[in-house]
Coordinates of C-alpha atoms in Angstrom, one line a residue:
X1 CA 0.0 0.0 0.0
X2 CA 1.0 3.2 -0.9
X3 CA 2.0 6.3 1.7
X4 CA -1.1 8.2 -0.6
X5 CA -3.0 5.5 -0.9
X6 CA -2.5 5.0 3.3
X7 CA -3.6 8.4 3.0
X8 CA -6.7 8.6 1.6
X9 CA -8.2 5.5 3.2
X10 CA -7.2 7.0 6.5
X11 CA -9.0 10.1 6.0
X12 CA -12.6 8.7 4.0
X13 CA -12.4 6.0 7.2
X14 CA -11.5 8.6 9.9
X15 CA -14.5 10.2 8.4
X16 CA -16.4 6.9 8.3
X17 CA -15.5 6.3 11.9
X18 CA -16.7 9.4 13.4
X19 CA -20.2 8.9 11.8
X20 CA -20.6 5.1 12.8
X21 CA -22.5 6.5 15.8
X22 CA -25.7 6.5 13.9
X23 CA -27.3 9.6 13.0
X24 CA -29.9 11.0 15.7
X25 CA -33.4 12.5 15.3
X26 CA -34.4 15.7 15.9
X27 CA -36.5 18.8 14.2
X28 CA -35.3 20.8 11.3
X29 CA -36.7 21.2 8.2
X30 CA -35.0 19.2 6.2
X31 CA -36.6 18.2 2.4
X32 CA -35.6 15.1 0.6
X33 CA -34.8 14.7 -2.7
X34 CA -37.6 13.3 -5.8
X35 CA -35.2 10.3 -6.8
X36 CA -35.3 9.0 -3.0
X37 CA -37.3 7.3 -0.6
X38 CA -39.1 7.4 2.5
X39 CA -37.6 10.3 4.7
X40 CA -35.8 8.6 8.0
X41 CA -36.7 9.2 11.4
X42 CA -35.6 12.9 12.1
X43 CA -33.2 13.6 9.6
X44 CA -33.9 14.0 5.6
X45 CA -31.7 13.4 2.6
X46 CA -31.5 16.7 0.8
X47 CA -31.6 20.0 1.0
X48 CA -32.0 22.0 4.0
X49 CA -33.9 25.3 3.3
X50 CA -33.5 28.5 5.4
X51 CA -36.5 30.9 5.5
X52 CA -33.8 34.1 4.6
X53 CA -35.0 34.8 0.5
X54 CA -32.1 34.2 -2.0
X55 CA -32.7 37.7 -3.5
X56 CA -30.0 38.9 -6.1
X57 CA -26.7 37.7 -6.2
X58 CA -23.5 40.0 -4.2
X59 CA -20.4 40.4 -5.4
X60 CA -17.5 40.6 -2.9
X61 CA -16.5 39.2 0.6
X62 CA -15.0 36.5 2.1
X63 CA -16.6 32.7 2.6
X64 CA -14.9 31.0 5.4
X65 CA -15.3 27.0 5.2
X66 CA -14.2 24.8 8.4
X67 CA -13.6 21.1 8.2
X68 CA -12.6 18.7 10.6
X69 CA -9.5 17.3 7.9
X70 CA -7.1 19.4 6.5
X71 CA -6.2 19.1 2.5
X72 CA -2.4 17.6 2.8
X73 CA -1.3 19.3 -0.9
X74 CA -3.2 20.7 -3.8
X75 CA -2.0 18.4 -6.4
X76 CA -5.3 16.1 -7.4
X77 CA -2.8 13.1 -8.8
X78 CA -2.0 12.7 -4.7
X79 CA -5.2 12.6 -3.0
X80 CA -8.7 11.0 -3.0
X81 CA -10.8 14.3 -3.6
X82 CA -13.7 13.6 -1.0
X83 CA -15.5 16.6 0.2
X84 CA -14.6 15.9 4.1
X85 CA -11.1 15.8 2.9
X86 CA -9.9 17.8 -0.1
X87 CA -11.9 17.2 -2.6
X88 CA -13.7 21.1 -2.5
X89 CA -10.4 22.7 -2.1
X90 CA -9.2 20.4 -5.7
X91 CA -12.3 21.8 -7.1
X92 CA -12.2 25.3 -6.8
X93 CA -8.6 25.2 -8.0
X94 CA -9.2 23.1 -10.6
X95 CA -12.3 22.3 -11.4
X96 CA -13.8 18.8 -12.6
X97 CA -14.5 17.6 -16.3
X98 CA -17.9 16.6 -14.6
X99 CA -20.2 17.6 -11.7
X100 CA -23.2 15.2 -9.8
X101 CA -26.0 16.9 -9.4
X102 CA -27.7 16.3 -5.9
X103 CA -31.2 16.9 -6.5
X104 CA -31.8 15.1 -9.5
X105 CA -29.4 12.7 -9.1
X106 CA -27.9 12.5 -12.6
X107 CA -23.9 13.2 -13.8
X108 CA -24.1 17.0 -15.7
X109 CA -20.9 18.6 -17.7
X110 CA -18.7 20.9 -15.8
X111 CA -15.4 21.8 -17.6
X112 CA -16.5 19.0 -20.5
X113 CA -19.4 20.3 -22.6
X114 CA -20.9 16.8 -23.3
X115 CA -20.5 13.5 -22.6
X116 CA -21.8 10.7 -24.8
X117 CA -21.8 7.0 -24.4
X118 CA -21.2 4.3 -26.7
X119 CA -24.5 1.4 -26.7
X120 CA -22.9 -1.0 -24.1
X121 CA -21.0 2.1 -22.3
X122 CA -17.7 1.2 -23.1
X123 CA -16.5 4.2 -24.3
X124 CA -17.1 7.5 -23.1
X125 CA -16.5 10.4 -25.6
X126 CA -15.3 13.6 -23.1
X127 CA -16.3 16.5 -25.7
X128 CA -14.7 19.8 -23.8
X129 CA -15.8 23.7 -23.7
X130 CA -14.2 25.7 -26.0
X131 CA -11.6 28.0 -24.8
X132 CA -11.2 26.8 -21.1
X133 CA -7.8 28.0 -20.1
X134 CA -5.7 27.5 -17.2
X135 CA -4.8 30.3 -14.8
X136 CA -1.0 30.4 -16.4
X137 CA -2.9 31.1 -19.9
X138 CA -2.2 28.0 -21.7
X139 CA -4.9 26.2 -23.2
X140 CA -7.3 23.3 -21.5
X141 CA -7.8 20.9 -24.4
X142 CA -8.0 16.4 -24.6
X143 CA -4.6 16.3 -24.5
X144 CA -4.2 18.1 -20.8
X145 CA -7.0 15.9 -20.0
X146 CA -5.1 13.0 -21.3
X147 CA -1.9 14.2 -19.9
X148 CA -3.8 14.8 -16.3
X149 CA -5.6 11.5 -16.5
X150 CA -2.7 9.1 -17.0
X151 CA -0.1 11.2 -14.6
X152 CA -3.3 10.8 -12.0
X153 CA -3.0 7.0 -12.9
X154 CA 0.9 7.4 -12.5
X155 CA 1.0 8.5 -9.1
X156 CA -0.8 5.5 -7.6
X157 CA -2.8 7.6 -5.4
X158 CA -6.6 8.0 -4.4
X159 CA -8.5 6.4 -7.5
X160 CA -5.6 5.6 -9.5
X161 CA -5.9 1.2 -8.7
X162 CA -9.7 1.8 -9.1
X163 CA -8.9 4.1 -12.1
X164 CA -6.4 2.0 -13.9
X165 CA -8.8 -1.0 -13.6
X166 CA -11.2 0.5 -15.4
X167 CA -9.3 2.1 -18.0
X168 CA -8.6 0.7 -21.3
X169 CA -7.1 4.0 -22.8
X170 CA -7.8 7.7 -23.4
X171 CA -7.1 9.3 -26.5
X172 CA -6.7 13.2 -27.5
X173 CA -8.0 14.9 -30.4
X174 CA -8.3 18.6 -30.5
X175 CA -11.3 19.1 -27.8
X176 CA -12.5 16.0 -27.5
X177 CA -11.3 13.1 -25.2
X178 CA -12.0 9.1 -25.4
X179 CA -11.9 7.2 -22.6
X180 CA -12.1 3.4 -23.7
X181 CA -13.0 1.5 -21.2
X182 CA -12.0 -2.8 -19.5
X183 CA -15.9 -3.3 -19.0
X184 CA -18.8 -1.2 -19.6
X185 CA -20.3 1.0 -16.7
X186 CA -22.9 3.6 -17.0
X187 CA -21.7 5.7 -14.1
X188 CA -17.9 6.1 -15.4
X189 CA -18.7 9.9 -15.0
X190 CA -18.6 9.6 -11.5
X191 CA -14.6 9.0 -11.2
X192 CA -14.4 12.5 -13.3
X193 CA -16.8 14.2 -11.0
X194 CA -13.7 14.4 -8.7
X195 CA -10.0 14.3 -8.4
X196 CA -9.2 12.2 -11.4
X197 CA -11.4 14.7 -13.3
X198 CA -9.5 17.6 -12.1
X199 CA -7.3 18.4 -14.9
X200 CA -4.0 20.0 -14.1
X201 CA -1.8 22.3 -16.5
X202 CA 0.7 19.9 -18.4
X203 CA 2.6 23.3 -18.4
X204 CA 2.6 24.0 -14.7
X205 CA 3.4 20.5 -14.1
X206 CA 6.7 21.3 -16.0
X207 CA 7.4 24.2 -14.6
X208 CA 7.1 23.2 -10.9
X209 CA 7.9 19.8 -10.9
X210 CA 7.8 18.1 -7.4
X211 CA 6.8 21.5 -5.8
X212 CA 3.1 21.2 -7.6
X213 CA 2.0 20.0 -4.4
X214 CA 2.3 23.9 -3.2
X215 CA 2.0 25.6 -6.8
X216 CA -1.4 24.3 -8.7
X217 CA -2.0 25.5 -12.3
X218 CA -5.5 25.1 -12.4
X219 CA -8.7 26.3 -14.7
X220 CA -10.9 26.6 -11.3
X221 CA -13.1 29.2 -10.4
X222 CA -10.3 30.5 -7.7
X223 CA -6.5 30.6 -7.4
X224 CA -4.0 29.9 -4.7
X225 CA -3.4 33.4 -2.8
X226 CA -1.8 31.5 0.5
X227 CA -1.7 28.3 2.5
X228 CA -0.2 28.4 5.8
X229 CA -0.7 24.5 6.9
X230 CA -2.5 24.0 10.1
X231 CA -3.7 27.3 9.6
X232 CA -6.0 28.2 6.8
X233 CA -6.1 27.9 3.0
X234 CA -7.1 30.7 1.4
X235 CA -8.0 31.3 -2.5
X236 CA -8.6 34.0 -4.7
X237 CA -11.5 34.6 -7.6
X238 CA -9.8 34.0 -11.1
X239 CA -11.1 36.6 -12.8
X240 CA -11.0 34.2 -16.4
X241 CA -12.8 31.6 -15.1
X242 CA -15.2 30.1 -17.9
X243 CA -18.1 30.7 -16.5
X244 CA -17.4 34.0 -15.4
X245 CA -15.8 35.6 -12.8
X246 CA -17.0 34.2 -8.9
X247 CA -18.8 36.4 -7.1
X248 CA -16.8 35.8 -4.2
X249 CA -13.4 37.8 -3.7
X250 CA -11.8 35.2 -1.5
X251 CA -12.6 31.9 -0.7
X252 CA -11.3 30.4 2.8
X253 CA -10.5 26.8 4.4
X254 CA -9.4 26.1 7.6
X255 CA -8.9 23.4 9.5
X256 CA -11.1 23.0 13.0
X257 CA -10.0 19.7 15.7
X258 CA -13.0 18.7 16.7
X259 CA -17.1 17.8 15.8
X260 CA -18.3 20.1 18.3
X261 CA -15.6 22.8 17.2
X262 CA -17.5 22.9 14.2
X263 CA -20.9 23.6 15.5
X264 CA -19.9 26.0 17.7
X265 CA -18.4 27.7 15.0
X266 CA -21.5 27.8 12.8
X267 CA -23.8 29.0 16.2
X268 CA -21.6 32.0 16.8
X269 CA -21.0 32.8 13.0
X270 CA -17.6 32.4 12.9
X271 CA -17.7 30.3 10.5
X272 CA -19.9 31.0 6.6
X273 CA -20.2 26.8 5.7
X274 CA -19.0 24.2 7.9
X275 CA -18.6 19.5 7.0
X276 CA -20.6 18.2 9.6
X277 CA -20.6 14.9 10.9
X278 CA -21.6 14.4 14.3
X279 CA -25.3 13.5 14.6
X280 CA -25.6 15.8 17.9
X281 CA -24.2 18.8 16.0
X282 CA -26.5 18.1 12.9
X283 CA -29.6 18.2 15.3
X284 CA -28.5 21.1 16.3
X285 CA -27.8 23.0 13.2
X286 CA -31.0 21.5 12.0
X287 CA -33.1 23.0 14.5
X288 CA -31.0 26.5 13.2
X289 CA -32.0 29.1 10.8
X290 CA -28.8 27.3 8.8
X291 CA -29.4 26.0 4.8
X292 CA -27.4 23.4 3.8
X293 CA -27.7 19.3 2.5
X294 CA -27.9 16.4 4.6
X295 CA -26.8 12.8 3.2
X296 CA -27.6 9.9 4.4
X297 CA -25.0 7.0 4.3
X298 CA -25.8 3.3 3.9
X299 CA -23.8 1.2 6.0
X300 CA -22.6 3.9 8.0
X301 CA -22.1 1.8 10.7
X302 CA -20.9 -1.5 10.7
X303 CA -19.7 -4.8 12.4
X304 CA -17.1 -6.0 10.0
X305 CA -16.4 -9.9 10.1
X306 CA -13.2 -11.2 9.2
X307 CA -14.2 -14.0 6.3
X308 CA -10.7 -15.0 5.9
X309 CA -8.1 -12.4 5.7
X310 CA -4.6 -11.7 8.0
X311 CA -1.8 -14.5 8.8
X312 CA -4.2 -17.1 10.6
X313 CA -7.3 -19.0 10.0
X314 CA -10.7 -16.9 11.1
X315 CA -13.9 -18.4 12.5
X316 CA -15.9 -15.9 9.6
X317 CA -14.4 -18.3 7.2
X318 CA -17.3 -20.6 8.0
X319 CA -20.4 -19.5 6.8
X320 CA -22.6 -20.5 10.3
X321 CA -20.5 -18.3 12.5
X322 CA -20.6 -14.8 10.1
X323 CA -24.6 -15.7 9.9
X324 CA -25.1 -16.7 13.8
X325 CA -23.7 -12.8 14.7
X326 CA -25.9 -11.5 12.2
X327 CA -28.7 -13.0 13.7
X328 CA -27.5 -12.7 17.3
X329 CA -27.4 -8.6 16.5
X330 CA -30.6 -6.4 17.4
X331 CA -29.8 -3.2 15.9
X332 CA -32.9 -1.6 17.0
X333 CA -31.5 -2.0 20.6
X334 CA -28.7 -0.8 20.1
X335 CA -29.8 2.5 18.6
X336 CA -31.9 2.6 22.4
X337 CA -28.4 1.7 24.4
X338 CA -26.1 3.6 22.5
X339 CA -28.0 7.0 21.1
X340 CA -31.2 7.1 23.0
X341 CA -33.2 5.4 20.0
X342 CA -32.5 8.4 18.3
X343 CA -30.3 7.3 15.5
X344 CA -31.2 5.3 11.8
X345 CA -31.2 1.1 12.7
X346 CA -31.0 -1.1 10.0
X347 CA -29.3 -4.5 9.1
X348 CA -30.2 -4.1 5.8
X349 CA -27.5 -2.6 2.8
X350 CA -30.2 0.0 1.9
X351 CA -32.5 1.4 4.1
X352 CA -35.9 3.1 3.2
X353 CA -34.7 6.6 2.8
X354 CA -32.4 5.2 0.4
X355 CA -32.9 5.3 -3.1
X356 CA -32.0 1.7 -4.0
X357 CA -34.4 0.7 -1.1
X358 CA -36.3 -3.0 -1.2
X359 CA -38.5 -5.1 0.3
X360 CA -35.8 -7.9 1.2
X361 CA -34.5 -6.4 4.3
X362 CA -31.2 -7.1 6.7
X363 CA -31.0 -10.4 8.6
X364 CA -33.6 -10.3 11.7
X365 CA -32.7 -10.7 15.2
X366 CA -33.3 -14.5 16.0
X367 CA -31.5 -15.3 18.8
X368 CA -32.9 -19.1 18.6
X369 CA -31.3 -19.1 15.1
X370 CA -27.8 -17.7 15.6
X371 CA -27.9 -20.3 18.8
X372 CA -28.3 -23.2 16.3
X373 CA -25.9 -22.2 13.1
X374 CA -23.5 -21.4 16.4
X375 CA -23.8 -24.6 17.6
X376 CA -23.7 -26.2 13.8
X377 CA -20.1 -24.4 13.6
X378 CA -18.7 -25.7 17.0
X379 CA -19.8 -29.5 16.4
X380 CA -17.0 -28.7 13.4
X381 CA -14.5 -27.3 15.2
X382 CA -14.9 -23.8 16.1
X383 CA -14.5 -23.3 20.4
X384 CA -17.0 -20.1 20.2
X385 CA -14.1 -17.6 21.2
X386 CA -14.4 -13.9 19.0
X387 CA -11.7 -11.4 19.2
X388 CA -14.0 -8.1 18.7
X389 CA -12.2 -4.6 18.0
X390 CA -13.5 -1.7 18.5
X391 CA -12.8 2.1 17.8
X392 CA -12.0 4.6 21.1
X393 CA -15.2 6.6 20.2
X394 CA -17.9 3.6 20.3
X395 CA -16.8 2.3 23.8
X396 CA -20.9 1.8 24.9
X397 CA -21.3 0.2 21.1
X398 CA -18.5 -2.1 21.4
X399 CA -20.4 -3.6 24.9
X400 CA -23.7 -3.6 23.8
X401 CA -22.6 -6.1 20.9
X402 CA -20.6 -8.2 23.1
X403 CA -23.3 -8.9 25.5
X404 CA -25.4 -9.9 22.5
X405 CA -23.1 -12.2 20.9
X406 CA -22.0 -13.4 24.1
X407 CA -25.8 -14.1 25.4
X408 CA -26.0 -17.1 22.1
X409 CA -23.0 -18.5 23.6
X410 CA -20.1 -17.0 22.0
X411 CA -17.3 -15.7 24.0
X412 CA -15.9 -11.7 23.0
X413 CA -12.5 -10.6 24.0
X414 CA -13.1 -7.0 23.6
X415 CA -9.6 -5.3 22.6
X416 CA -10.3 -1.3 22.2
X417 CA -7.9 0.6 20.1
X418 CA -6.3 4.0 21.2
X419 CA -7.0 6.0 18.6
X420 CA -9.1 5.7 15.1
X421 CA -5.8 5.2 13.3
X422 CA -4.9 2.0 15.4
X423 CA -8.5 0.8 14.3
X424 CA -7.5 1.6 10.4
X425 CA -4.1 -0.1 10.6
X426 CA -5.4 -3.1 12.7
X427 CA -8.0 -3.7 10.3
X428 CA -7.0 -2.3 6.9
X429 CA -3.7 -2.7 7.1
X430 CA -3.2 -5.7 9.0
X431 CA -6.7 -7.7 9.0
X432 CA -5.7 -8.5 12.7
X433 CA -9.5 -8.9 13.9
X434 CA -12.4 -11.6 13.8
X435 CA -14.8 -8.7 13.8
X436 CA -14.8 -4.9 14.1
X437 CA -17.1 -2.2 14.9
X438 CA -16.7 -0.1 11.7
X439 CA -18.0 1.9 9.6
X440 CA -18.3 1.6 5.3
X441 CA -20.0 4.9 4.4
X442 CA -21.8 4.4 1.1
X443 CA -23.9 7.7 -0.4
X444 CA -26.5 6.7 -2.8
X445 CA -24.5 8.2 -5.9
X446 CA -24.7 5.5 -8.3
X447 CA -21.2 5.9 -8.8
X448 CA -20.4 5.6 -5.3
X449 CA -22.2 2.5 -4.6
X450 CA -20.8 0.3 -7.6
X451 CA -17.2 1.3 -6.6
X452 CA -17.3 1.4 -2.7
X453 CA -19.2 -1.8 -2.5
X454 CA -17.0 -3.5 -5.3
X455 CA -13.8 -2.6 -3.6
X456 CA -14.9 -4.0 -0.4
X457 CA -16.7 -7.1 -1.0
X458 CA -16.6 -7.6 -5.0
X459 CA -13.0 -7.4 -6.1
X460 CA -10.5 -10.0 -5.6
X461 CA -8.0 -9.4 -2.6
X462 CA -10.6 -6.8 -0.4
X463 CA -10.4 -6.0 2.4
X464 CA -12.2 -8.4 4.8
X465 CA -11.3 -11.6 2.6
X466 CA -14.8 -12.2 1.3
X467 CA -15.2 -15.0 -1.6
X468 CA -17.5 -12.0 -3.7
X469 CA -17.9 -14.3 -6.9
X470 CA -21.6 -13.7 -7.0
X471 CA -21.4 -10.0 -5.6
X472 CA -18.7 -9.0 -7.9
X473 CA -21.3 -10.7 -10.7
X474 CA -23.7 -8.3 -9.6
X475 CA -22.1 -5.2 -9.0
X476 CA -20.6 -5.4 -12.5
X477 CA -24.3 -5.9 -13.6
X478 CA -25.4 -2.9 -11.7
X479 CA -22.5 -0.5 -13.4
X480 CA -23.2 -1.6 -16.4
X481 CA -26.6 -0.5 -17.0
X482 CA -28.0 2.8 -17.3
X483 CA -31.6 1.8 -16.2
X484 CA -32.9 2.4 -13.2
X485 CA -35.5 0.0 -12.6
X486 CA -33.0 -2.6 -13.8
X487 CA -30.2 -1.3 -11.1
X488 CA -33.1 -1.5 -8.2
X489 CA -33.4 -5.4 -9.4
X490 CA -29.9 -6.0 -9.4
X491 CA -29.7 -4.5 -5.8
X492 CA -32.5 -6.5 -4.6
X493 CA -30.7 -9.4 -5.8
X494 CA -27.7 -7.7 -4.0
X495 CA -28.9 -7.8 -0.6
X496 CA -30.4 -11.4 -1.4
X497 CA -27.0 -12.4 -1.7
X498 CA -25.5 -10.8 1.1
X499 CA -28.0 -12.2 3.6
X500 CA -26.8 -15.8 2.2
X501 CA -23.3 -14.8 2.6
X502 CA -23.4 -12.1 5.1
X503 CA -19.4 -10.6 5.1
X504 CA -20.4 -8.1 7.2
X505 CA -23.3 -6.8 9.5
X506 CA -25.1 -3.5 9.0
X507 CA -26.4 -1.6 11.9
X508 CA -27.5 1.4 11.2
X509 CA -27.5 4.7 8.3
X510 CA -25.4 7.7 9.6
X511 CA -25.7 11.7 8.4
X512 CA -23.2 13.7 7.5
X513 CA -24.2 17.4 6.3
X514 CA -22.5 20.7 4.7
X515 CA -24.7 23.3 6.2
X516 CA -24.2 27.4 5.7
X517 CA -25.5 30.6 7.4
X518 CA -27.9 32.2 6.1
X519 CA -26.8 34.7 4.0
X520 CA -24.8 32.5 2.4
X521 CA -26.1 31.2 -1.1
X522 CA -25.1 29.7 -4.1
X523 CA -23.2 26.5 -2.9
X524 CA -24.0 23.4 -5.1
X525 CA -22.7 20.3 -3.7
X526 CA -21.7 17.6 -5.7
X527 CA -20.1 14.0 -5.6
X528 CA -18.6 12.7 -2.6
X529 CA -20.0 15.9 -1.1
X530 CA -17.8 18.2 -2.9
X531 CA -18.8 21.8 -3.0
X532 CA -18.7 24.2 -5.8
X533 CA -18.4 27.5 -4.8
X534 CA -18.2 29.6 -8.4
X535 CA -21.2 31.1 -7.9
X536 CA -21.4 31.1 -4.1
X537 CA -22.2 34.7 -2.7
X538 CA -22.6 35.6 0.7
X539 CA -25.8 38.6 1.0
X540 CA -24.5 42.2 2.8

């Protein structure tokens, strides 16, 4: 594994891990999307709407933006481009050949001007805006996009494995880009919605060699002004940006330590737009005169079996045991134990909120059941003992599922990490665990849900050692197509599958929300919760 590969998993699981506590109820007034489902207890996917009119746009001012994890260097090729970490800083340098539009769900042009599939979407024709030009004046034509795309490859960071898998070739002809790709998938726009679709100068590259990291040539909407690591980020409008000049004058990161930091921030205004994750500060700002978007994440929370990964035999290598937890789990009591029964339960991969929702369900609490299968596994060998891991923020979680497993006659050895980077490295790095309290945050971005769910349990070699033969089958299936009804049967057959095989046990969705004062207007948030701030303005 890579030191930026390290990198990014650390920060989209440190971000994973601080939302596994299950996202709480409250009021707010919260308005879900048309493409998704049932709302979920207290807490909607989609846009929050303040009661402050909109009005005419401002020119001028400053937008501050606090996260809890700070962009490590401005170079796309070297990080993972999520919203919580980086990805909103990549794309108002840069920009991104594509954008995902939240509220109707679908992949739009950003810096391309059209995208066009072949009939079995194998090849994806990248068509690009006439003169786009970086912010050192040379031109942004298919072969910077080629040159960006394959140094992005290069660099083995972020995307680049999932990337390189995928990609056949990309070829360059005046303004328009081919990528060919290794199997078809209807959602390929989604890996140019962020950092492998923010295209980087070839030029500037050139110039600054190894010092990119601190020097981006970009065709964003803003321009690096200063970074003072630790500190704050802070970028100015690029008045030949090619949709016109931002309405903003500056445009500010900076890095805040903790969840609560953040809210507190946004409650005394010192702060214009804040990444929230914790489910008590979401209540919070939703019961605010804050806008903003909540997403909901499948799989949020997790217990993560070990089905045969690490230096030594696992008892999740037999079937019996991985489906006797799963039935020994009632998530609806821990949600009562562990956040007041004021989070989002669910054993199931797709909840009802969720768009790709079905009438299958998770594996049901059957204590009787998980008793038998458990007693199946030790007449062939296994002696009943779990080693169970568990993160330093979940302590009441962690006990709650011991005394459940432990009560159908299995026997826990609890062994809490220190800090969520033990957890990472124990589990990702190591696969030193039989099971861990974890968590697999999965938007409902089509995109999203082919590649973070084929990763984990669908390619060869992931993570937890699953044997994903029939997964894998089916997740291809589900990139493949373009039709929706077609994706929600795949996905039915999906969690079919996974209730046979059960790799891992859901427990509940979590939230996560990007939420602004306001005055503040114009934000559009796209994949991965990245925000695009070119025609943010903040009202006097």
């Amino acid at each position: 594994m890579t030191t930026t590969t390290r990198r990014a998993i650390l920060a989209l699981a440190t971000t994973s891990l601080l939302l596994a506590g299950c996202s709480g109820g409250g009021g707010g007034n919260t308005a879900s999307t048309p493409s998704q489902g049932a709302t979920a207890p207290g807490i909607a996917r989609g846009f929050v709407q303040n009661d402050a009119p909109a009005g005419e746009p401002v020119q001028g001012g400053t937008l501050t933006y606090a996260l809890g994890v700070e962009v490590d260097n401005l170079d796309p090729a070297t990080e993972f481009g999520a919203g919580s970490a980086g990805g909103s800083e990549l794309a108002a340098l840069y920009d991104s050949l594509v954008r995902y539009d939240a509220t109707s769900g679908k992949y739009l042009p950003q810096l391309a001007e059209k995208l066009e599939a072949n009939d079995d979407n194998t090849e994806w024709t990248v068509t690009l805006r006439d003169g786009v030009k970086f912010t050192d004046g040379t031109p942004l034509d298919a072969a910077a996009v080629k040159f960006s795309v394959e140094r992005y490859i290069a660099a083995k960071g972020g995307w680049a494995g999932f990337m390189d898998d995928a990609l056949d070739s990309v070829t360059a002809d005046g303004m328009t880009a081919v990528f060919k790709l290794s199997r078809p998938w209807a959602d390929f726009p989604f890996m140019l919605a962020q950092a492998p679709g923010n295209i980087v100068s070839p030029a500037g590259v050139k110039k600054f060699g190894a010092e990119f990291v601190r020097n981006p040539v970009g065709a964003g909407p803003f321009k690096l002004e200063r970074w003072s690591p630790g500190e704050e980020l802070v970028l100015s409008a690029n008045p030949d940006y090619w949709n016109g000049k931002p309405y903003l004058d500056t445009l500010r990161f900076v890095p805040v330590a903790t969840p609560q930091a953040l809210g507190d921030l946004m409650n005394t205004q010192g702060a214009d737009a804040a990444f929230l994750t914790s489910p008590q500060v979401i209540r919070t700002v939703l019961d605010g005169k804050f806008g903003g978007y909540v997403d909901l994440m499948n799989t949020g929370s997790i217990l993560l079996i070990n089905n045969g990964i690490g230096d030594k035999p696992r008892p999740g290598e037999d079937v019996r045991v991985r489906q006797a937890i799963a039935h020994a789990i009632d998530a609806k009591v821990i949600d009562q134990r562990v956040n007041s029964g004021q989070g989002l339960p669910g054993t199931e991969i797709f909840q009802s909120s969720s768009r790709w929702a079905n009438s299958v369900g998770g594996p049901a609490f059957d204590q009787a059941k998980a008793k038998d299968l458990l007693a199946q596994a030790k007449a062939a060998g296994f002696d009943g003992k779990l080693v169970m891991v568990t993160p330093p923020t979940q302590p009441e979680l962690g006990l709650t599922i011991q005394a459940m497993l432990n009560a159908v006659g299995f026997q826990v050895e609890a062994a809490p990490v220190q800090t969520v980077q033990d957890l990472i490295r124990r589990v990702l790095v190591e696969g030193d665990f039989d099971i861990a309290v974890y968590g697999w945050s999965v938007p409902d971005e089509p995109g999203e849900v082919f590649a973070r769910y084929f990763d984990r349990v669908g390619r060869e070699g992931n993570p937890i050692g699953y044997d994903g033969a029939k997964l894998r089958e089916l997740l291809l299936g589900f990139a493949a197509t373009g039709d929706e009804a077609e994706k929600k049967s795949i996905v039915t057959q999906l969690q079919q599958v996974w209730n046979e095989t059960m790799p891992g046990v859901p427990l509940a969705q979590t939230a996560q929300m990007v939420a602004w004062q306001e005055n503040v207007h114009g934000i559009k948030p796209s994949s991965q919760l990245i925000l695009q701030f070119d025609k943010a303005w903040i009202a006097k």
